[in-house]
mmCIF file of N, CA, C and O in Angstrom:
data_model
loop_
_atom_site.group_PDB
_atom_site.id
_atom_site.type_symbol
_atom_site.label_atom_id
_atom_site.label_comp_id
_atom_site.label_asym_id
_atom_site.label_seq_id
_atom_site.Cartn_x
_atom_site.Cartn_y
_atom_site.Cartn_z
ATOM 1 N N UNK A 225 109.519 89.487 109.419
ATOM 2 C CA UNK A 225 109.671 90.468 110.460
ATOM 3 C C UNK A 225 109.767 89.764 111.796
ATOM 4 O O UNK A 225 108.948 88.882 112.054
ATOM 5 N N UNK A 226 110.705 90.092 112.658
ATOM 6 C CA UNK A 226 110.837 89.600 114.154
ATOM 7 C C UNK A 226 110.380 91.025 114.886
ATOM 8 O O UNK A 226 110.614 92.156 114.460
ATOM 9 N N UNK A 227 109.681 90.673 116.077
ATOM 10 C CA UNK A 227 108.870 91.629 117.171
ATOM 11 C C UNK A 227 109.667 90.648 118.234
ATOM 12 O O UNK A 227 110.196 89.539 118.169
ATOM 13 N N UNK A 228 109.427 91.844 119.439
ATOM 14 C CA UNK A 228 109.833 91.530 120.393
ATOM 15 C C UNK A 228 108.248 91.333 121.289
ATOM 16 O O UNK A 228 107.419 92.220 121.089
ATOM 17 N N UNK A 229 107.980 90.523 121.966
ATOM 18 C CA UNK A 229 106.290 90.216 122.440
ATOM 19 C C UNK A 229 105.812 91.616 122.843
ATOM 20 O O UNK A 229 104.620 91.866 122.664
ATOM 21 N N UNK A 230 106.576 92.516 123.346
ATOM 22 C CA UNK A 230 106.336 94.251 123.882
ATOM 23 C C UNK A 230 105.655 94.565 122.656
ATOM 24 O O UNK A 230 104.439 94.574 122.464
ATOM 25 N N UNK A 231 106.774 94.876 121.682
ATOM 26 C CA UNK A 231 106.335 95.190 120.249
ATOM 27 C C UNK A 231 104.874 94.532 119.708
ATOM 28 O O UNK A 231 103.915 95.189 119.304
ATOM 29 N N UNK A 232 104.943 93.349 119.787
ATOM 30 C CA UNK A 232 103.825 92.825 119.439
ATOM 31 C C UNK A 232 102.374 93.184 119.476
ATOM 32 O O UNK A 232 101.557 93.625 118.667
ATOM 33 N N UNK A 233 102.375 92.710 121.126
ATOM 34 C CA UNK A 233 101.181 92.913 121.718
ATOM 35 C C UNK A 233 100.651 94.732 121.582
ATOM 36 O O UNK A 233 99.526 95.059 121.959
ATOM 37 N N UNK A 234 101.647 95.767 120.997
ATOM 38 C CA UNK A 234 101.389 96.543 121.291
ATOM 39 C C UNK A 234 100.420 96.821 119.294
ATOM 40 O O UNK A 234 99.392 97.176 118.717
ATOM 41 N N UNK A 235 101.479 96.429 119.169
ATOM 42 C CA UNK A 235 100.634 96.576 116.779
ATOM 43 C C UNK A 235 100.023 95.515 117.251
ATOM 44 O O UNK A 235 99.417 96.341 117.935
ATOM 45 N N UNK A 236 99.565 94.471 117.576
ATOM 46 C CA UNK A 236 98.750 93.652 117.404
ATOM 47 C C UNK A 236 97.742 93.368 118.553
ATOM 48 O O UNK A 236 97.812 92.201 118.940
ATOM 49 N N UNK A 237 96.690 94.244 119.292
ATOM 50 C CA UNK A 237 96.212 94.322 120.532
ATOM 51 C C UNK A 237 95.746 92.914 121.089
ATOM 52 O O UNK A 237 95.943 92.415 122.196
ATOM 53 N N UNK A 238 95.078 92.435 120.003
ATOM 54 C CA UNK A 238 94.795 90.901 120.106
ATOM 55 C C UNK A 238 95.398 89.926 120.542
ATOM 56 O O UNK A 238 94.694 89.017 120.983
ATOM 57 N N UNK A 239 96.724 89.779 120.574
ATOM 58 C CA UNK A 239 97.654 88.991 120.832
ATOM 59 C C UNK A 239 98.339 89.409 122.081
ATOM 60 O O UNK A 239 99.511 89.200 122.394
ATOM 61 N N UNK A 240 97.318 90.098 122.814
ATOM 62 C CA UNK A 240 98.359 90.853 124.206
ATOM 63 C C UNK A 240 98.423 89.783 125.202
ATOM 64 O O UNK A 240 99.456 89.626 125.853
ATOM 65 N N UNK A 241 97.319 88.976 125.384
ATOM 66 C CA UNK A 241 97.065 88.290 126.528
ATOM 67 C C UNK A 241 97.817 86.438 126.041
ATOM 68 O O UNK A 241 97.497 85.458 126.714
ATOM 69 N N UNK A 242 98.720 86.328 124.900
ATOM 70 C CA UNK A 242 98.907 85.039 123.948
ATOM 71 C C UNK A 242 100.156 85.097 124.849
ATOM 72 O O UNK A 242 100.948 86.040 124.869
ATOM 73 N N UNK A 243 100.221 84.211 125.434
ATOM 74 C CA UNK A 243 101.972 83.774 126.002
ATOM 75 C C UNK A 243 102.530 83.684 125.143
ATOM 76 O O UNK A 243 102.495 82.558 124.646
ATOM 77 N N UNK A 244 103.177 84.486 124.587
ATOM 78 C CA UNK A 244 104.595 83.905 123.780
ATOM 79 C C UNK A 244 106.090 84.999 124.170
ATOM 80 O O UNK A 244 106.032 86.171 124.540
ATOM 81 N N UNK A 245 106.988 84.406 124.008
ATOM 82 C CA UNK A 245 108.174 85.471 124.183
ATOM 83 C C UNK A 245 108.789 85.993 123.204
ATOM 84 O O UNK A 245 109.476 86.972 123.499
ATOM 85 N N UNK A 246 108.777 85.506 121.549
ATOM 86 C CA UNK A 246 109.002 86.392 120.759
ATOM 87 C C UNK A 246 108.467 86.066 119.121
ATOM 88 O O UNK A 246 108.378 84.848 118.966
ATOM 89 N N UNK A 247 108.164 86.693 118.114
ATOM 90 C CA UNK A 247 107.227 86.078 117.113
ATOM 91 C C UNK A 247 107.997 87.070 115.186
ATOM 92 O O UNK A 247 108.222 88.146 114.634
ATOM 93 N N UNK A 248 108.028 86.076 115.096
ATOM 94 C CA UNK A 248 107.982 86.368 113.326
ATOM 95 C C UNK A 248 106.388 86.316 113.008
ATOM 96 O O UNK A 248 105.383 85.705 113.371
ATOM 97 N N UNK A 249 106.817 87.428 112.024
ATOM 98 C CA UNK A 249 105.551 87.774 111.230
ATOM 99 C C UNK A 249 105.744 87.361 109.538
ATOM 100 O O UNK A 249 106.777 87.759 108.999
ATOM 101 N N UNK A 250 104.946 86.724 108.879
ATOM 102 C CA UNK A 250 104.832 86.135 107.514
ATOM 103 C C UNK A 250 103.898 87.446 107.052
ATOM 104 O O UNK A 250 102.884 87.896 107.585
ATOM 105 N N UNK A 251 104.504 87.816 106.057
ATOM 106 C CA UNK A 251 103.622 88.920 105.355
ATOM 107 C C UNK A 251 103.434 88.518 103.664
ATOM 108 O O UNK A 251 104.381 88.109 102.991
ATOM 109 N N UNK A 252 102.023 88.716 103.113
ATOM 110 C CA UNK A 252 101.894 88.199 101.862
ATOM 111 C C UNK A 252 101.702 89.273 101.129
ATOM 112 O O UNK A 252 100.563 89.723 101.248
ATOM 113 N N UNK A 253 102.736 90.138 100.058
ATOM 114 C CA UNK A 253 102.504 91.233 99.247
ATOM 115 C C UNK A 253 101.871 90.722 97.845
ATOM 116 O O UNK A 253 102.322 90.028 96.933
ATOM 117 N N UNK A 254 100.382 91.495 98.115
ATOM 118 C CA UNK A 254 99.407 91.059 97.217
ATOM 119 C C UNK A 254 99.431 91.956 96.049
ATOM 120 O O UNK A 254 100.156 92.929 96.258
ATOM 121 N N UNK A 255 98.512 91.942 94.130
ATOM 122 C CA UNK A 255 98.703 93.016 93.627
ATOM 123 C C UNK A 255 97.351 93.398 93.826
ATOM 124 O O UNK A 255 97.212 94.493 93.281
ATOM 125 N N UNK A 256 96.133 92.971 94.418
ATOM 126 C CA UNK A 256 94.868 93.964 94.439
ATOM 127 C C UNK A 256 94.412 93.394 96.001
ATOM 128 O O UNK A 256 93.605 92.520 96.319
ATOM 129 N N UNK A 257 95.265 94.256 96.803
ATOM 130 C CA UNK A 257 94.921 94.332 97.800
ATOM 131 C C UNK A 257 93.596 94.527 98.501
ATOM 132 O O UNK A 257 93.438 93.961 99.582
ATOM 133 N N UNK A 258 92.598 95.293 97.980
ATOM 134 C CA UNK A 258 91.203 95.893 98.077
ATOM 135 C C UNK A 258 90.414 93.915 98.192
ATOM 136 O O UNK A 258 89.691 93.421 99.058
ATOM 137 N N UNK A 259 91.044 93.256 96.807
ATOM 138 C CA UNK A 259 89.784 92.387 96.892
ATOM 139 C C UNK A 259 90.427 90.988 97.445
ATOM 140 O O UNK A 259 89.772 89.950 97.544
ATOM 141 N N UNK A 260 92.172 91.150 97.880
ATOM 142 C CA UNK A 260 92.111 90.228 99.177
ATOM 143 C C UNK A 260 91.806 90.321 100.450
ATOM 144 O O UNK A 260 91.897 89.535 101.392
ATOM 145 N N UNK A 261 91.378 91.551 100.323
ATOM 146 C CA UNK A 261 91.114 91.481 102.154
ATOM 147 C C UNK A 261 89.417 91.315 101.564
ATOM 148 O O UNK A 261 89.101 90.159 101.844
ATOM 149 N N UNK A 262 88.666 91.759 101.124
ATOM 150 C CA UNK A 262 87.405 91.041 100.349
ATOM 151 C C UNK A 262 87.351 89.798 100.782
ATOM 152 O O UNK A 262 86.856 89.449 101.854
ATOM 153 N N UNK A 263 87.880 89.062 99.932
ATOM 154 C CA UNK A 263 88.044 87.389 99.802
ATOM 155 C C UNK A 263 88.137 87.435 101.477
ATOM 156 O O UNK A 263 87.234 87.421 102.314
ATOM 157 N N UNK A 264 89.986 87.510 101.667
ATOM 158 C CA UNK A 264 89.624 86.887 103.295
ATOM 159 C C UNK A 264 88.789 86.633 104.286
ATOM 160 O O UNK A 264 88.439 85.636 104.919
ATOM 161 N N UNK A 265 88.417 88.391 104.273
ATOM 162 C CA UNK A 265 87.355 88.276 105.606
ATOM 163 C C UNK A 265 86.367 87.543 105.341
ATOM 164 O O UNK A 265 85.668 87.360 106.337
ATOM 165 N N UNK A 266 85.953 86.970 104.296
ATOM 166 C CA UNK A 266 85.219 86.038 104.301
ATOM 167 C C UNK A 266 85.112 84.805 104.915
ATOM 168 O O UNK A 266 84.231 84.099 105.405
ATOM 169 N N UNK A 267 86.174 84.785 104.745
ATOM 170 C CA UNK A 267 86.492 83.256 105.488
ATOM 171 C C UNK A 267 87.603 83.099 106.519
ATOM 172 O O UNK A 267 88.279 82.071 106.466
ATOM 173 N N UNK A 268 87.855 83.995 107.433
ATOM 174 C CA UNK A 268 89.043 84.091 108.199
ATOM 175 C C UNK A 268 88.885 85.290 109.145
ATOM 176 O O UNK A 268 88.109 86.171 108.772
ATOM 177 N N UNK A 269 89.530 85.446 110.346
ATOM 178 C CA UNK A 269 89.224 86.715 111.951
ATOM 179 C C UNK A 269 89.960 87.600 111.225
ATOM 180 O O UNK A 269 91.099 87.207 110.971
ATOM 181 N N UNK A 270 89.698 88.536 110.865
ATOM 182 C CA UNK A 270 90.705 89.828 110.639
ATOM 183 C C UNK A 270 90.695 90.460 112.296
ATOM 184 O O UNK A 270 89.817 90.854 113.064
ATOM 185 N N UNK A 271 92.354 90.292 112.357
ATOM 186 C CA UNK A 271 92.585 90.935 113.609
ATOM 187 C C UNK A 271 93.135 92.088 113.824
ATOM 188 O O UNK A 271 93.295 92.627 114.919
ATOM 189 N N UNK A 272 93.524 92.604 112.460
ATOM 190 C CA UNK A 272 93.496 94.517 112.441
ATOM 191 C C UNK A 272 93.074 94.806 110.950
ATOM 192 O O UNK A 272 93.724 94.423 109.977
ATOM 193 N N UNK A 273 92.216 95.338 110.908
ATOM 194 C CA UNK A 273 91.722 95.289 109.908
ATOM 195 C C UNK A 273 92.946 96.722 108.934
ATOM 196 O O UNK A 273 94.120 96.971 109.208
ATOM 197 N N UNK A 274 92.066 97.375 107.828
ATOM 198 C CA UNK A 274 93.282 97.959 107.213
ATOM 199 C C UNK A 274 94.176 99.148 107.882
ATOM 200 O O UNK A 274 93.554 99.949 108.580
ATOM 201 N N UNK A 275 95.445 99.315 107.744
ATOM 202 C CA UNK A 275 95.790 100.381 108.131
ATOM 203 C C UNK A 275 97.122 100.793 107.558
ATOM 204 O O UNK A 275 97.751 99.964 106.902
ATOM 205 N N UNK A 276 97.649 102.114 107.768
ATOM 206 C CA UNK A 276 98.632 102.519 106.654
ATOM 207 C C UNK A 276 99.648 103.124 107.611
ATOM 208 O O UNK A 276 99.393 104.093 108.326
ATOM 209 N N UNK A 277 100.916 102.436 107.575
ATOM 210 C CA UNK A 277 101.795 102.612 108.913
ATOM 211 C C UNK A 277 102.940 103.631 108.271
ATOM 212 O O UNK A 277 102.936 103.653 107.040
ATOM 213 N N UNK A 278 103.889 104.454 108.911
ATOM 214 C CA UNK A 278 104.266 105.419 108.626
ATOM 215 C C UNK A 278 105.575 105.764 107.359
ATOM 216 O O UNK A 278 106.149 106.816 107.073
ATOM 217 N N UNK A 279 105.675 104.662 106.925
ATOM 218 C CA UNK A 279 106.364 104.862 105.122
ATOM 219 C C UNK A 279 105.150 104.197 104.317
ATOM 220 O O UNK A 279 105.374 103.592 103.268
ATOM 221 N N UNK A 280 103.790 104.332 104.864
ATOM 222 C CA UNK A 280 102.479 104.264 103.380
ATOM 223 C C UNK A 280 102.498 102.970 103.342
ATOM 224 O O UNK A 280 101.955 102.592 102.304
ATOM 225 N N UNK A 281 102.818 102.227 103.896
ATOM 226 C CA UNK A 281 102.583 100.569 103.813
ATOM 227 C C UNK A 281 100.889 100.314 103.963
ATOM 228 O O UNK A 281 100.286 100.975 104.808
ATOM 229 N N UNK A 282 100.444 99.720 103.446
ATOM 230 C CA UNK A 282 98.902 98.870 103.542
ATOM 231 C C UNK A 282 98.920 97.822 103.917
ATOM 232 O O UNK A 282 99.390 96.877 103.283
ATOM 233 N N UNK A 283 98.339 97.747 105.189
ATOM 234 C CA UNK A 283 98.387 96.057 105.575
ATOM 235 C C UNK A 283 97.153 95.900 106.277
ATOM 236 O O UNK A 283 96.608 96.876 106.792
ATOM 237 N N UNK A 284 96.567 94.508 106.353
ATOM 238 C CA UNK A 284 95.841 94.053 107.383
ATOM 239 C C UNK A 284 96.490 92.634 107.553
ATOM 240 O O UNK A 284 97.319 92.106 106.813
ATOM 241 N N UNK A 285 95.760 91.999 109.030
ATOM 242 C CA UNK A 285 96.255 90.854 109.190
ATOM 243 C C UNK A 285 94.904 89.825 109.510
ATOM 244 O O UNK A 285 93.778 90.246 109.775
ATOM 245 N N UNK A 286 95.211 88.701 109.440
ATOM 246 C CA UNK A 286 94.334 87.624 109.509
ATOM 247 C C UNK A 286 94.755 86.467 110.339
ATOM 248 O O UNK A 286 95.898 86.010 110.310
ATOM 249 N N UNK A 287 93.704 85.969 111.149
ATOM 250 C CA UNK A 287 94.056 84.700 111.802
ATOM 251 C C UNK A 287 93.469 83.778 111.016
ATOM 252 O O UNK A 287 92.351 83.833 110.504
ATOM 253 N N UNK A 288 95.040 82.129 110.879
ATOM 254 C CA UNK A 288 94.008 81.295 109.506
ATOM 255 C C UNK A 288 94.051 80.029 110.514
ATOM 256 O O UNK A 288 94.609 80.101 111.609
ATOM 257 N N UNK A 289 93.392 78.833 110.026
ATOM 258 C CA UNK A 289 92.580 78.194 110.678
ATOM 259 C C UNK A 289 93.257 77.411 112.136
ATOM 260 O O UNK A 289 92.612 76.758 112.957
ATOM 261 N N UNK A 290 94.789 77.710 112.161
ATOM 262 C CA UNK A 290 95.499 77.094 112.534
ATOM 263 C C UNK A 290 95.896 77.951 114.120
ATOM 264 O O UNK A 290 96.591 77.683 115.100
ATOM 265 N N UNK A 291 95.243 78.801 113.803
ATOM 266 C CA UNK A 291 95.233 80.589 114.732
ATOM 267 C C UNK A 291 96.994 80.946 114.630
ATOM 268 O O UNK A 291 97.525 81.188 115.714
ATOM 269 N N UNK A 292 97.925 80.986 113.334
ATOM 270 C CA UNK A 292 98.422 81.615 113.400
ATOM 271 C C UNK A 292 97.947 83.217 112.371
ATOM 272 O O UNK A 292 96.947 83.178 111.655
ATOM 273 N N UNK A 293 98.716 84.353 112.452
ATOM 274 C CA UNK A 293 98.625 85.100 112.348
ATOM 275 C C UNK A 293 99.541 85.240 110.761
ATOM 276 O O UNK A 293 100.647 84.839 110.395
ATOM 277 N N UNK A 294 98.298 86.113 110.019
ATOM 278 C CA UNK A 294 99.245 86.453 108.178
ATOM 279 C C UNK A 294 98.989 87.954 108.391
ATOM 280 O O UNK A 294 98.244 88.493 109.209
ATOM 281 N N UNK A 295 99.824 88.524 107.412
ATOM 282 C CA UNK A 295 99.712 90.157 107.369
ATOM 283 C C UNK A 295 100.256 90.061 106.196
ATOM 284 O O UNK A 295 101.282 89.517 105.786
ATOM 285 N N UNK A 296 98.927 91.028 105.422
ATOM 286 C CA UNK A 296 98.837 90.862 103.864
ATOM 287 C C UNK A 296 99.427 92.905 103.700
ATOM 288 O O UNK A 296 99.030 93.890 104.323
ATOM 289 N N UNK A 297 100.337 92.783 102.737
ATOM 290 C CA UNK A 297 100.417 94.124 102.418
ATOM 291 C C UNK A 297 99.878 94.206 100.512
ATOM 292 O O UNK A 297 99.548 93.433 99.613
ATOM 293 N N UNK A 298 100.090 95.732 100.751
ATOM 294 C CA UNK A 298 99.765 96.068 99.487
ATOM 295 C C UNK A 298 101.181 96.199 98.717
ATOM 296 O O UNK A 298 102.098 96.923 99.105
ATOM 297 N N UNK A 299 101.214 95.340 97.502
ATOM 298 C CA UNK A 299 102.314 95.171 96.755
ATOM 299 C C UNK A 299 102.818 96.650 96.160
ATOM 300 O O UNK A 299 103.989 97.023 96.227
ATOM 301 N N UNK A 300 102.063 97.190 95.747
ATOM 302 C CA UNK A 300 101.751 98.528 94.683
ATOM 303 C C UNK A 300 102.395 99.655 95.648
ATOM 304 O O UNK A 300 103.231 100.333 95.051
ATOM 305 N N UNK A 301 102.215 99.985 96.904
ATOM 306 C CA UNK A 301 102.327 101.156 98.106
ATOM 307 C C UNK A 301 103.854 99.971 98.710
ATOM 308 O O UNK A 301 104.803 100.683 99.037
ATOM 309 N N UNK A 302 104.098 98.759 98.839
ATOM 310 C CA UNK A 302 105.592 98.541 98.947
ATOM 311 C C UNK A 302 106.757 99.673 97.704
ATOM 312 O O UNK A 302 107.740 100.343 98.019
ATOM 313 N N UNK A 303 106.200 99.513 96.485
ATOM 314 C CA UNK A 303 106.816 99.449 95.478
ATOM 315 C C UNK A 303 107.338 101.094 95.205
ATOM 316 O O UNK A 303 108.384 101.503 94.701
ATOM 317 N N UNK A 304 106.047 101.908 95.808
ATOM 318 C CA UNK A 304 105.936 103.113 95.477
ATOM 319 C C UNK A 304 106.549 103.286 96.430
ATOM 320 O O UNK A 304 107.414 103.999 95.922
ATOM 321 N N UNK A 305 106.927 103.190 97.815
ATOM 322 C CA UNK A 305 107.473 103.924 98.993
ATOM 323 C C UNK A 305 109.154 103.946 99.064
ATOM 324 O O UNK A 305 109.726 103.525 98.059
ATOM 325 N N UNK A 306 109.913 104.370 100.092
ATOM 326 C CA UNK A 306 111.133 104.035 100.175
ATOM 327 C C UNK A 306 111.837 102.702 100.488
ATOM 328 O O UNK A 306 112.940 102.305 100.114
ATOM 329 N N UNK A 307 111.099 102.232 101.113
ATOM 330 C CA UNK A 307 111.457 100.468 101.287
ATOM 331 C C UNK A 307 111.460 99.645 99.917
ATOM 332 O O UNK A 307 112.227 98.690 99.785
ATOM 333 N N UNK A 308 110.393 100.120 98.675
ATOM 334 C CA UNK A 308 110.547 99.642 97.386
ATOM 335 C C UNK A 308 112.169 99.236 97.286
ATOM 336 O O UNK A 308 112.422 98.449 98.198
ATOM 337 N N UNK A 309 112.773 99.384 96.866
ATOM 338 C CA UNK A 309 114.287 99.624 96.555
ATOM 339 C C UNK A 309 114.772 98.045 97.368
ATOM 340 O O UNK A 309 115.460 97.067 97.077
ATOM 341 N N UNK A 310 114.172 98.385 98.207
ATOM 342 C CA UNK A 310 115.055 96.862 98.954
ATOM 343 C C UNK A 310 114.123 95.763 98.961
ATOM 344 O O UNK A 310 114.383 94.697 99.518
ATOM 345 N N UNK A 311 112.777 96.055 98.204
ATOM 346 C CA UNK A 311 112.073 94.945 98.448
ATOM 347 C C UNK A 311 112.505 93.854 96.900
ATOM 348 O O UNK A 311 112.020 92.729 96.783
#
């Protein structure tokens, strides 16, 4: 996914004050979403924790040690929605 830094800073509140001018997003479609965000927050900043954006997507995101930014979706709610098809 490409954001424009507007876009960004606006889904990602955390990243409002990060100089940058424009950002890809790496997204990891998991199949038990529930017990990777489990695992993660264990060991990693969840910087939005879960939320379900408007075609039913499940995602949260994580900062990893490097402070870039991952956004884990739910494989299962890709598959089931209308974006399935093209994923």
């Amino acid at each position: 996914m490409l954001y424009s830094n507007a876009d960004l800073k606006n889904w990602l509140p955390s990243l409002a004050d990060t100089p940058i001018g424009f950002a890809g997003m790496f997204y990891l479609g998991v199949d038990d979403f529930d017990g990777a965000h489990d695992r993660i927050s264990r060991h990693a900043e969840i910087i939005k924790d879960t939320a379900t954006d408007h075609t039913g997507q499940r995602m949260f995101y994580f900062r990893d040690p490097d402070g870039y930014v991952i956004g884990i979706n739910d494989k299962a709610a890709l598959q089931a929605s209308d974006l399935g098809k093209y994923a």
